[in-house]
Tab-separated table of C-alpha atoms and ligand atoms in Angstrom:
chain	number	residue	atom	x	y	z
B	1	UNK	CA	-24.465	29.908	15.900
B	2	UNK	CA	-22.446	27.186	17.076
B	3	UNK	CA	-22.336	27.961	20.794
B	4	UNK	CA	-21.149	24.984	23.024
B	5	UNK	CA	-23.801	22.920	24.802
B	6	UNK	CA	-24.618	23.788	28.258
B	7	UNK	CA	-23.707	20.410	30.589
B	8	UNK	CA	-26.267	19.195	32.771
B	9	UNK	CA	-30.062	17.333	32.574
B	10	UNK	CA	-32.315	18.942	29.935
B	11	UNK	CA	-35.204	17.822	31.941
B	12	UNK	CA	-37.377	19.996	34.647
B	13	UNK	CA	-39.521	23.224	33.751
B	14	UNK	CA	-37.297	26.129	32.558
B	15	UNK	CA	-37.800	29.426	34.928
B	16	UNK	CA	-37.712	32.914	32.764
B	17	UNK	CA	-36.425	35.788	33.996
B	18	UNK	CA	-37.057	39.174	31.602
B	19	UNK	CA	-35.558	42.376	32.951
B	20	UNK	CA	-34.388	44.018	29.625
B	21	UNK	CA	-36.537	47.147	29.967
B	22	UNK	CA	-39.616	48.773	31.967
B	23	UNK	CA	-41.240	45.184	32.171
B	24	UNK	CA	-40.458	43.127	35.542
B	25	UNK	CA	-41.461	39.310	34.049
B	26	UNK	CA	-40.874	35.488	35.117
B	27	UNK	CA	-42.631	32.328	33.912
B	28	UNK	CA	-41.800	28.653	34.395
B	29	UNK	CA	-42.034	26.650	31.429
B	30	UNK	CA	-42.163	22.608	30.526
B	31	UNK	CA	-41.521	20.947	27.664
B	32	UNK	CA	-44.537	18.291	28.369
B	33	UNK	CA	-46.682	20.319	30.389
B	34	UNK	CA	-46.352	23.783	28.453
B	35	UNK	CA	-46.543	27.439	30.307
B	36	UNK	CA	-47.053	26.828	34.142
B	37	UNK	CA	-47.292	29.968	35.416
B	38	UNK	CA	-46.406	33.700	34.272
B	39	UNK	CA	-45.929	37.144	35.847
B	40	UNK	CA	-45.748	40.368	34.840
B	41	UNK	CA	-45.046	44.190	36.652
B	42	UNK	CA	-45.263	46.624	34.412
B	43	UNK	CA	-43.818	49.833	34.981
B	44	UNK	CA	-45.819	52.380	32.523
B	45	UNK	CA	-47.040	54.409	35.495
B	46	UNK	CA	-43.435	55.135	36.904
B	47	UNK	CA	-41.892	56.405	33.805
B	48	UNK	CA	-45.172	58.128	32.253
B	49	UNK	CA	-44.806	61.860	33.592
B	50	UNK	CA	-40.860	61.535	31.690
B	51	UNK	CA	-42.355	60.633	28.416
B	52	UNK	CA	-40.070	57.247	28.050
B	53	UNK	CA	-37.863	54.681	30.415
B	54	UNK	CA	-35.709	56.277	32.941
B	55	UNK	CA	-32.855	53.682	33.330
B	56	UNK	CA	-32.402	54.108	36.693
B	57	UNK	CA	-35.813	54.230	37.593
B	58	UNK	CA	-36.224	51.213	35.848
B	59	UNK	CA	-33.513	48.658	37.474
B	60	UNK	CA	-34.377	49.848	40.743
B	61	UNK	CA	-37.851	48.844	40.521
B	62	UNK	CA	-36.878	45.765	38.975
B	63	UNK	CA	-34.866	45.323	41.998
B	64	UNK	CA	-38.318	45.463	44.132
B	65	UNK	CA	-39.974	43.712	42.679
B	66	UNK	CA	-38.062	40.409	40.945
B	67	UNK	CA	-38.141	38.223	43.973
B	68	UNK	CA	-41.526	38.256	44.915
B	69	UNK	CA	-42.130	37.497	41.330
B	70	UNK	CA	-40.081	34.541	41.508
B	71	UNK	CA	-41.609	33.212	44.380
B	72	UNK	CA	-45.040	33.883	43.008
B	73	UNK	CA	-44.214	32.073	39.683
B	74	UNK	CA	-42.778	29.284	41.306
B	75	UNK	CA	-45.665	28.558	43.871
B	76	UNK	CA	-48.277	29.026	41.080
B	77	UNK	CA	-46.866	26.914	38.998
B	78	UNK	CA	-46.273	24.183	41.623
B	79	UNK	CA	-42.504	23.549	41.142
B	80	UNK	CA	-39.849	23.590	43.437
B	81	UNK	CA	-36.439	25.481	43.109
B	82	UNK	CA	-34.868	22.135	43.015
B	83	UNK	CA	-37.094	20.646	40.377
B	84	UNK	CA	-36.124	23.336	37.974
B	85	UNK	CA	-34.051	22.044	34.805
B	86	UNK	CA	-32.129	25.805	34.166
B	87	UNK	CA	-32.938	29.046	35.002
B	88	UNK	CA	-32.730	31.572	31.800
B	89	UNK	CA	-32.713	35.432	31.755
B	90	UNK	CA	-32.521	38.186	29.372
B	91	UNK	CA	-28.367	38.461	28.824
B	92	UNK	CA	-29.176	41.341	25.894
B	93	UNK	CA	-29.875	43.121	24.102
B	94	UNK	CA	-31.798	46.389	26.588
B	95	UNK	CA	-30.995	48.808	29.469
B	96	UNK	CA	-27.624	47.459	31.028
B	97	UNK	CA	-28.472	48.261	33.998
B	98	UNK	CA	-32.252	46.560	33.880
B	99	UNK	CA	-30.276	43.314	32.682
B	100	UNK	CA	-27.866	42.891	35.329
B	101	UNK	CA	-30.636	42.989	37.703
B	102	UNK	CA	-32.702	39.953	36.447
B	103	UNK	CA	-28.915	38.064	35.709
B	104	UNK	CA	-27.848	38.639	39.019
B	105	UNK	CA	-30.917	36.966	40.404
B	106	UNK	CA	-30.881	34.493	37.765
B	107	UNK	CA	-26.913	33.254	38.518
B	108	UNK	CA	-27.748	33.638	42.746
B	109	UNK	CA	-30.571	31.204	41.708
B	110	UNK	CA	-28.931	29.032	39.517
B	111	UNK	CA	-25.830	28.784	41.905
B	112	UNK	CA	-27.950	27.941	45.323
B	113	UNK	CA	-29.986	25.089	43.092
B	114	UNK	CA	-27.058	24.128	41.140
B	115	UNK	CA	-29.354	24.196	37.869
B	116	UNK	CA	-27.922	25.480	34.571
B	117	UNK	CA	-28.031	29.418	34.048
B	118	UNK	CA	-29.280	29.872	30.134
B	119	UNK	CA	-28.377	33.758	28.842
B	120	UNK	CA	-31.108	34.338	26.501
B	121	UNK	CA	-31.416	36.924	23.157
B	122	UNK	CA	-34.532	39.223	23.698
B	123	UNK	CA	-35.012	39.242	20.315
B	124	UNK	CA	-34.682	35.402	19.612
B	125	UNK	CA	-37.147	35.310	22.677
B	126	UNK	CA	-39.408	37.280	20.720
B	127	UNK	CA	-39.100	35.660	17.848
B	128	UNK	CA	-39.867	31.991	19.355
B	129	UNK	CA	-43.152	33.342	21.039
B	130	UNK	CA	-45.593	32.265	18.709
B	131	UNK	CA	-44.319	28.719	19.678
B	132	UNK	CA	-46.715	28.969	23.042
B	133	UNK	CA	-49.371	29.104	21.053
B	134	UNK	CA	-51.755	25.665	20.207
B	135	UNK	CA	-50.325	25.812	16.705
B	136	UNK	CA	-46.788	26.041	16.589
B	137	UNK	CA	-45.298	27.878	13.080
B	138	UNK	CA	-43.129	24.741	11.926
B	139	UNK	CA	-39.655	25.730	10.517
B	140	UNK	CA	-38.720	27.512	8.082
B	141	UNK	CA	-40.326	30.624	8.604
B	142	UNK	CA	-40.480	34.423	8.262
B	143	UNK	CA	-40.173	36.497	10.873
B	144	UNK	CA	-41.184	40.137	11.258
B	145	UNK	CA	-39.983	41.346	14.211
B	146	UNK	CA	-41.377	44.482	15.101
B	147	UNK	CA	-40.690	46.324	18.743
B	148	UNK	CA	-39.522	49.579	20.251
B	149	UNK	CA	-35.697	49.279	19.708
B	150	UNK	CA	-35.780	46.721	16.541
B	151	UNK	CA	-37.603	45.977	13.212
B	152	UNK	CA	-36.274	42.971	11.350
B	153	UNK	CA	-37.330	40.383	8.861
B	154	UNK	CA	-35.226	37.402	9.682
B	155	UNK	CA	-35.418	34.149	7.778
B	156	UNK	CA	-35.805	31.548	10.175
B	157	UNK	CA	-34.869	27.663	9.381
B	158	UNK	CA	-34.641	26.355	12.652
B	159	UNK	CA	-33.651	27.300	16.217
B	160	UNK	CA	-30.692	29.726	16.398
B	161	UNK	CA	-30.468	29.280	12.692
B	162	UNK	CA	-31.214	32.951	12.013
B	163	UNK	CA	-30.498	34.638	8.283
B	164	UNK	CA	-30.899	38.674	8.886
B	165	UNK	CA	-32.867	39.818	5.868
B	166	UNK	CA	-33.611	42.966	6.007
B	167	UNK	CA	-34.109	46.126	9.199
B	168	UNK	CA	-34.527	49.604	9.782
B	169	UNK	CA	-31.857	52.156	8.617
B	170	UNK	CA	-33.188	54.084	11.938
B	171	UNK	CA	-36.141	54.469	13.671
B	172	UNK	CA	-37.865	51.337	14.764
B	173	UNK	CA	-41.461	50.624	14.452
B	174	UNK	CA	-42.302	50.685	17.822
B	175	UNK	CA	-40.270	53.964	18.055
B	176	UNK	CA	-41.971	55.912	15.108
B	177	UNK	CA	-45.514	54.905	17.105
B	178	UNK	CA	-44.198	56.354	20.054
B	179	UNK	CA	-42.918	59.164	18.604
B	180	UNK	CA	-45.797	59.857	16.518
B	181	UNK	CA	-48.383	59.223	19.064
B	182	UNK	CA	-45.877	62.096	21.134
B	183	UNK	CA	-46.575	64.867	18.654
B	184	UNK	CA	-50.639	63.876	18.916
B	185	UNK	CA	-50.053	64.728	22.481
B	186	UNK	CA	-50.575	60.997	23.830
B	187	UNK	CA	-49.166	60.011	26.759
B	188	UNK	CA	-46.483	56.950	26.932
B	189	UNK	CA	-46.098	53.999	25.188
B	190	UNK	CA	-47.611	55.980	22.734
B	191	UNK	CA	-48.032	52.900	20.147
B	192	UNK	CA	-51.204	51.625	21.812
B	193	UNK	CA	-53.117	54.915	22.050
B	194	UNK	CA	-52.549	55.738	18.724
B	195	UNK	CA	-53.765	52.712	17.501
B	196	UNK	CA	-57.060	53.334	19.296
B	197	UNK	CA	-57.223	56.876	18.447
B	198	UNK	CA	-57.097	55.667	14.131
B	199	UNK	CA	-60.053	53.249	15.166
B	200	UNK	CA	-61.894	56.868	15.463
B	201	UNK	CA	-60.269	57.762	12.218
B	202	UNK	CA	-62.063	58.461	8.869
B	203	UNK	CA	-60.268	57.008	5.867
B	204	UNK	CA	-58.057	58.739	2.710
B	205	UNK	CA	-58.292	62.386	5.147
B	206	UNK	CA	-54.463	61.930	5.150
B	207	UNK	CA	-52.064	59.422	3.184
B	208	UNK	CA	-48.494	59.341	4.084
B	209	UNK	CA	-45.543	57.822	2.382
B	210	UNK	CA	-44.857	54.079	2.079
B	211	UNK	CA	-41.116	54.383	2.761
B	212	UNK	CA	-38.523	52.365	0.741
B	213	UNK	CA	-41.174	50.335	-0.860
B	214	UNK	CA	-40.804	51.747	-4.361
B	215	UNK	CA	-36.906	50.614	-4.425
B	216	UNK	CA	-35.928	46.548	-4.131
B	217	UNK	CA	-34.845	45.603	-0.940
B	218	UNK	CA	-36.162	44.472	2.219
B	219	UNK	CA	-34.780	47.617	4.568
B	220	UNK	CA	-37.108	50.136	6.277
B	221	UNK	CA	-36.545	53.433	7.088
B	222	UNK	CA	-39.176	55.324	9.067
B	223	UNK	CA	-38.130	58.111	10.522
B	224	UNK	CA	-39.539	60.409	7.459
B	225	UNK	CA	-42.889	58.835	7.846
B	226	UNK	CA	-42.019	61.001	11.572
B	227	UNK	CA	-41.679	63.878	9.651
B	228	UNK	CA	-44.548	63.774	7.500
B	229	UNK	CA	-46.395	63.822	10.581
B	230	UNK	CA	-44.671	66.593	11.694
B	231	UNK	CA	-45.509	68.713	8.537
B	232	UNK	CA	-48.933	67.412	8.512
B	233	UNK	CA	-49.951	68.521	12.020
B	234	UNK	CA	-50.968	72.171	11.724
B	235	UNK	CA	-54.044	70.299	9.861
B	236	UNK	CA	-55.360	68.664	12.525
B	237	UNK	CA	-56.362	70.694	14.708
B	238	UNK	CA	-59.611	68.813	16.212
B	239	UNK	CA	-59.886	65.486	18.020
B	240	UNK	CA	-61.195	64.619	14.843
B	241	UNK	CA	-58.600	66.019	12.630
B	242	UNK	CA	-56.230	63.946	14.822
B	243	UNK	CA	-57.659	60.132	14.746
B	244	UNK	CA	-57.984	60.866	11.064
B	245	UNK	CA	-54.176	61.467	10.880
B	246	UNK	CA	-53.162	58.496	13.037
B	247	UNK	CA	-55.294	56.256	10.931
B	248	UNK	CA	-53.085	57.654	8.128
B	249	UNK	CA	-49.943	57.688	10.004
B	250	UNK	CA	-50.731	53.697	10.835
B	251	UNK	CA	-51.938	52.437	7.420
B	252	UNK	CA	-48.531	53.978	5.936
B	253	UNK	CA	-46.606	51.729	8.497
B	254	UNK	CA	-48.675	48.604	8.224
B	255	UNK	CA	-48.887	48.925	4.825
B	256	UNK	CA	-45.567	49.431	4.098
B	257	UNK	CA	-44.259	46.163	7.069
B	258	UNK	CA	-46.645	43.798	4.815
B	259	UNK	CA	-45.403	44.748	1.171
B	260	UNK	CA	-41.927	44.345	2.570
B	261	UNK	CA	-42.927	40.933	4.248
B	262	UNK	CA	-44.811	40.202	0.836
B	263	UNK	CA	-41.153	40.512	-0.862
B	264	UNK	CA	-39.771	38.611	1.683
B	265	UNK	CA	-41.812	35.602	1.109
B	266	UNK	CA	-41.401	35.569	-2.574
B	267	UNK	CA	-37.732	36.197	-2.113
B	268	UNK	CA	-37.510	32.827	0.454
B	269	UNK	CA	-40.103	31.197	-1.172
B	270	UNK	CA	-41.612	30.224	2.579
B	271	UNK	CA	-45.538	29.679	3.394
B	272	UNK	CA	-45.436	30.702	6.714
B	273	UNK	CA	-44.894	34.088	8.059
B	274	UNK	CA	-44.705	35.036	12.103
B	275	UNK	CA	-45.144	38.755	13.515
B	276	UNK	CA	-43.521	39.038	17.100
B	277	UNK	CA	-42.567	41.896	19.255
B	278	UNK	CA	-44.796	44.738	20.914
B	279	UNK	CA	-45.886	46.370	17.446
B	280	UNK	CA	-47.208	42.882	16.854
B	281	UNK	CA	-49.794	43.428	19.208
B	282	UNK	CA	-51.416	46.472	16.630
B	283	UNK	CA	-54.883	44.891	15.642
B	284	UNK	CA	-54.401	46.615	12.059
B	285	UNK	CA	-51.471	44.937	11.075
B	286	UNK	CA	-52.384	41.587	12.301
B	287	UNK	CA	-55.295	41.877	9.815
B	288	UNK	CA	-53.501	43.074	6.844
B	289	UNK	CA	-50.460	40.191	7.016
B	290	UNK	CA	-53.641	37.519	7.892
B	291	UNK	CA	-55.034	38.709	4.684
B	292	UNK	CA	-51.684	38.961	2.884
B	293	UNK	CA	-50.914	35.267	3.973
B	294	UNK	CA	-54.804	34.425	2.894
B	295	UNK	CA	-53.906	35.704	-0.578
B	296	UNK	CA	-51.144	33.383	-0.982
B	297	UNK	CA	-52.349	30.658	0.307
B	298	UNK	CA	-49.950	30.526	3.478
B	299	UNK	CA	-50.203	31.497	7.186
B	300	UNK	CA	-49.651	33.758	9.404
B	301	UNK	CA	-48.623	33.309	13.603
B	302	UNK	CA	-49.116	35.506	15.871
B	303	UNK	CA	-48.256	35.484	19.898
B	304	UNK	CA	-51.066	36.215	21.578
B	305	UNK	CA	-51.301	39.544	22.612
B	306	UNK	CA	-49.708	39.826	26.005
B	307	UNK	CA	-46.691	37.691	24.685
B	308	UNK	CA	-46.197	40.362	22.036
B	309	UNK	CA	-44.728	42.749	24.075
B	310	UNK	CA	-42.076	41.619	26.871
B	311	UNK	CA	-43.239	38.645	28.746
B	312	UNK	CA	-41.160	36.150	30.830
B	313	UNK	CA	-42.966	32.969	29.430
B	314	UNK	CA	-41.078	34.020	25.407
B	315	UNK	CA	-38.023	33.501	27.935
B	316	UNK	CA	-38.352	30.257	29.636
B	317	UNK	CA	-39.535	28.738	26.250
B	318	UNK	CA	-36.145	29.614	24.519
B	319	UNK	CA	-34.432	28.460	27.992
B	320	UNK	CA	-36.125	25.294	27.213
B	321	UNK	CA	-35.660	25.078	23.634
B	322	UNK	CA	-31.929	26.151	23.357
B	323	UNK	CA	-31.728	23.502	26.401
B	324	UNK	CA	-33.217	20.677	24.491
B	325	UNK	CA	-31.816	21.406	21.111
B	326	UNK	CA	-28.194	21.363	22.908
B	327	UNK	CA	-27.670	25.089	21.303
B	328	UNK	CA	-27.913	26.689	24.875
B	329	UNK	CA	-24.624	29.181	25.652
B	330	UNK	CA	-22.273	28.310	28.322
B	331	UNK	CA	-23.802	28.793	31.496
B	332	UNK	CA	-21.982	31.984	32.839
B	333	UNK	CA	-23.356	35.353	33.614
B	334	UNK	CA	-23.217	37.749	31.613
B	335	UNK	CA	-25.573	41.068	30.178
B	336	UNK	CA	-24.728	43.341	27.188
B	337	UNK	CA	-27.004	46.238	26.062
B	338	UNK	CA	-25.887	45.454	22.355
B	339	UNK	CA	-26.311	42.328	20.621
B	340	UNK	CA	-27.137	41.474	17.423
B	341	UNK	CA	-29.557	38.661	16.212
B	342	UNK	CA	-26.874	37.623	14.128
B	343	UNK	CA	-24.147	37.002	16.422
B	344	UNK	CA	-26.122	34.957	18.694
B	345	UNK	CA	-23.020	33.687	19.602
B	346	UNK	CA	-22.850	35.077	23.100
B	347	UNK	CA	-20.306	37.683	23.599
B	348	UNK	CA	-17.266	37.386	26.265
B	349	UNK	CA	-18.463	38.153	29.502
B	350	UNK	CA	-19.023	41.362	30.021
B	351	UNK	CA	-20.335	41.481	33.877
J	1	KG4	O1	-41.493	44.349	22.385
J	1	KG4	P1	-41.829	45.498	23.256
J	1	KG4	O2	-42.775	45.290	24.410
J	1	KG4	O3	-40.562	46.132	23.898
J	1	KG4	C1	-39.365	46.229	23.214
J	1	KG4	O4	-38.584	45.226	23.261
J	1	KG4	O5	-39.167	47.289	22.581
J	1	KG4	O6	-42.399	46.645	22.281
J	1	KG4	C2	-42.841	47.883	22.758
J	1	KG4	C3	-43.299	48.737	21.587
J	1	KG4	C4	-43.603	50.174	21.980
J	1	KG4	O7	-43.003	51.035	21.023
J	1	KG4	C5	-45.120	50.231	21.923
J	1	KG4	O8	-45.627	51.521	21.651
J	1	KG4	C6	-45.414	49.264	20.807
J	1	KG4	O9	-44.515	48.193	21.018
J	1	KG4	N1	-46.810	48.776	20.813
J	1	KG4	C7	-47.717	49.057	19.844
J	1	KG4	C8	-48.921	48.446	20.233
J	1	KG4	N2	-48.717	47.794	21.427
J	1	KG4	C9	-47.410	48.015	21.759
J	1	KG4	N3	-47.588	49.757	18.707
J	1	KG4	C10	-48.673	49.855	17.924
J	1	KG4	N4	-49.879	49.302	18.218
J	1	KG4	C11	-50.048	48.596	19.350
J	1	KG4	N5	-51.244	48.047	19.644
J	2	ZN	ZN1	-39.116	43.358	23.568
């Protein structure tokens, strides 16, 4: 936690570069002025007929298309290279390969400008996106952090002050939707679809488990919640039979993220909870932890939707924020596929 400052002006937009996984994304953000300008290429339709991200696949199109996106960001947002105040990218954790991609670009950048180069923690990213929203969760927090690779509650008392409370034993939320959706026979990211196949779905036709929740604890496991499904599907048969059993599949989940975030709060004793991180996108669970917070007389933040999932802008606004708060990491390049929250102490270089 007590990574050395970065040397150099804190002043002058941050530009975000996020090339972790299947999501090509750069934004330039200011500390007075807010979000400039962000970008996005997604690349859904190049890895859909494999069912998931193809890592090669993926850093290769992220090759053609990161510097177009960069110049595009840049012009929309009005600010020179020169002007910038750092340049920060996605160090880890994701697809190795993916990474080194938008930190190469990132260092060239940050060498031909001479502008700091801020490695950046996807999931710390994620977990400061609610700040670009009008109203800001103040510290402390909770965090549920809820994406394809990661599901953590993390208590949150300031930035880079991060206390792990609780995460899946093994499969992430994210996951479990996509793997769930799989077996309904939806195509990928399965999470979305499935979500708007339960909005078909007739209530109490199938009820699931609520994993782990009738044990203390703030872990998750929810890779039998898979299986259920599994043993469940000879049932539906119909298109019918199937939104009726994603419904059930998705009230398990959300049901079981907000008892655990319920626990969470009591155990922290803080007001304010934020949801970050693709999953956090799911309309269903935004309304069950607003009306969990409503019952307790607290609040709830959420990113807007398109900063749930990977976005460049969550990126820039850490740049600026670990910039500002003199926590960034030394400015060399580096990328590492692993990387916990916890140690967000940079590695050693490992590129
Ligand atoms: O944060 P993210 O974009 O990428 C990772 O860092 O993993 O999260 C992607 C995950 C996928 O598993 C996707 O299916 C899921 O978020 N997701 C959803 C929804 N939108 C995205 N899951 C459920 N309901 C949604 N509306
Ligand atoms: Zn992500």
């Amino acid at each position: 936690m007590s990574a050395p400052a970065a040397t150099g002006s804190t002043s002058g937009p941050i530009l975000g570069i996020e090339t972790s996984c299947d999501e090509t994304a750069v934004a330039v953000y200011d500390g007075e002025r807010g979000l400039l300008a962000h970008r996005l290429h997604s690349q859904i339709a190049l890895h859909a007929e494999y069912g998931g991200v193809v890592p090669e696949l993926a850093s290769r199109d992220h090759v053609r298309r990161i510097n177009a996106l960069v110049r595009e960001v840049l012009a929309e947002a009005g600010v020179a290279p020169a002007e910038l105040g750092g340049i920060a990218y996605t160090a880890g954790p994701g697809l190795i390969g993916a990474l080194m991609v938008g930190g190469a670009v990132a260092a060239g950048l940050a060498t031909a400008t001479g502008k700091p180069l801020i490695p950046i923690h996807h999931m710390e990213a994620h977990l400061l996106a609610p700040m670009l929203e009008a109203e800001p969760p103040e510290f402390p927090f909770l965090a549920l952090l809820v994406s394809g690779g990661h599901t953590l509650l993390v208590a949150v008392r300031g930035v880079g002050a991060y206390e792990l409370l609780g995460e899946s034993l093994d499969d992430a939320v994210g996951e479990a939707f996509d793997k769930t959706a799989k077996l309904l026979g939806l195509p990928y990211p399965g999470g979305p679809h499935l979500a708007r196949l339960a909005e078909q779905g007739r209530p109490g036709r199938f009820r699931f488990p609520r994993p782990m929740t009738d044990r203390p604890g703030l872990d998750f496991s929810f890779s039998g919640l898979k299986t259920a499904v599994l043993t469940a599907l000879p049932e539906a048969a119909s298109e019918q039979d199937k939104a009726d059993l994603a419904l059930g599949f998705e009230e398990a989940v959300t049901e079981t993220l907000a008892i655990k975030c319920a626990r969470a709060l009591d155990q922290t004793g803080f007001q304010r909870l934020v949801v970050a991180g693709g999953v956090g996108a799911n309309l269903r669970l935004r309304a069950q932890l607003a009306e969990l917070a409503r019952r307790r007389g607290g609040r709830v933040h959420f990113p807007r939707q398109i900063f749930c999932t990977d976005n460049g802008a969550m990126i820039a606004y850490t740049g600026w924020a670990r910039r500002t708060q003199g926590r960034a990491p030394e400015g060399k390049l580096f990328t590492t596929p692993r990387w916990l929250l916890s140690e967000l102490q940079p590695p050693p270089a490992s590129t």
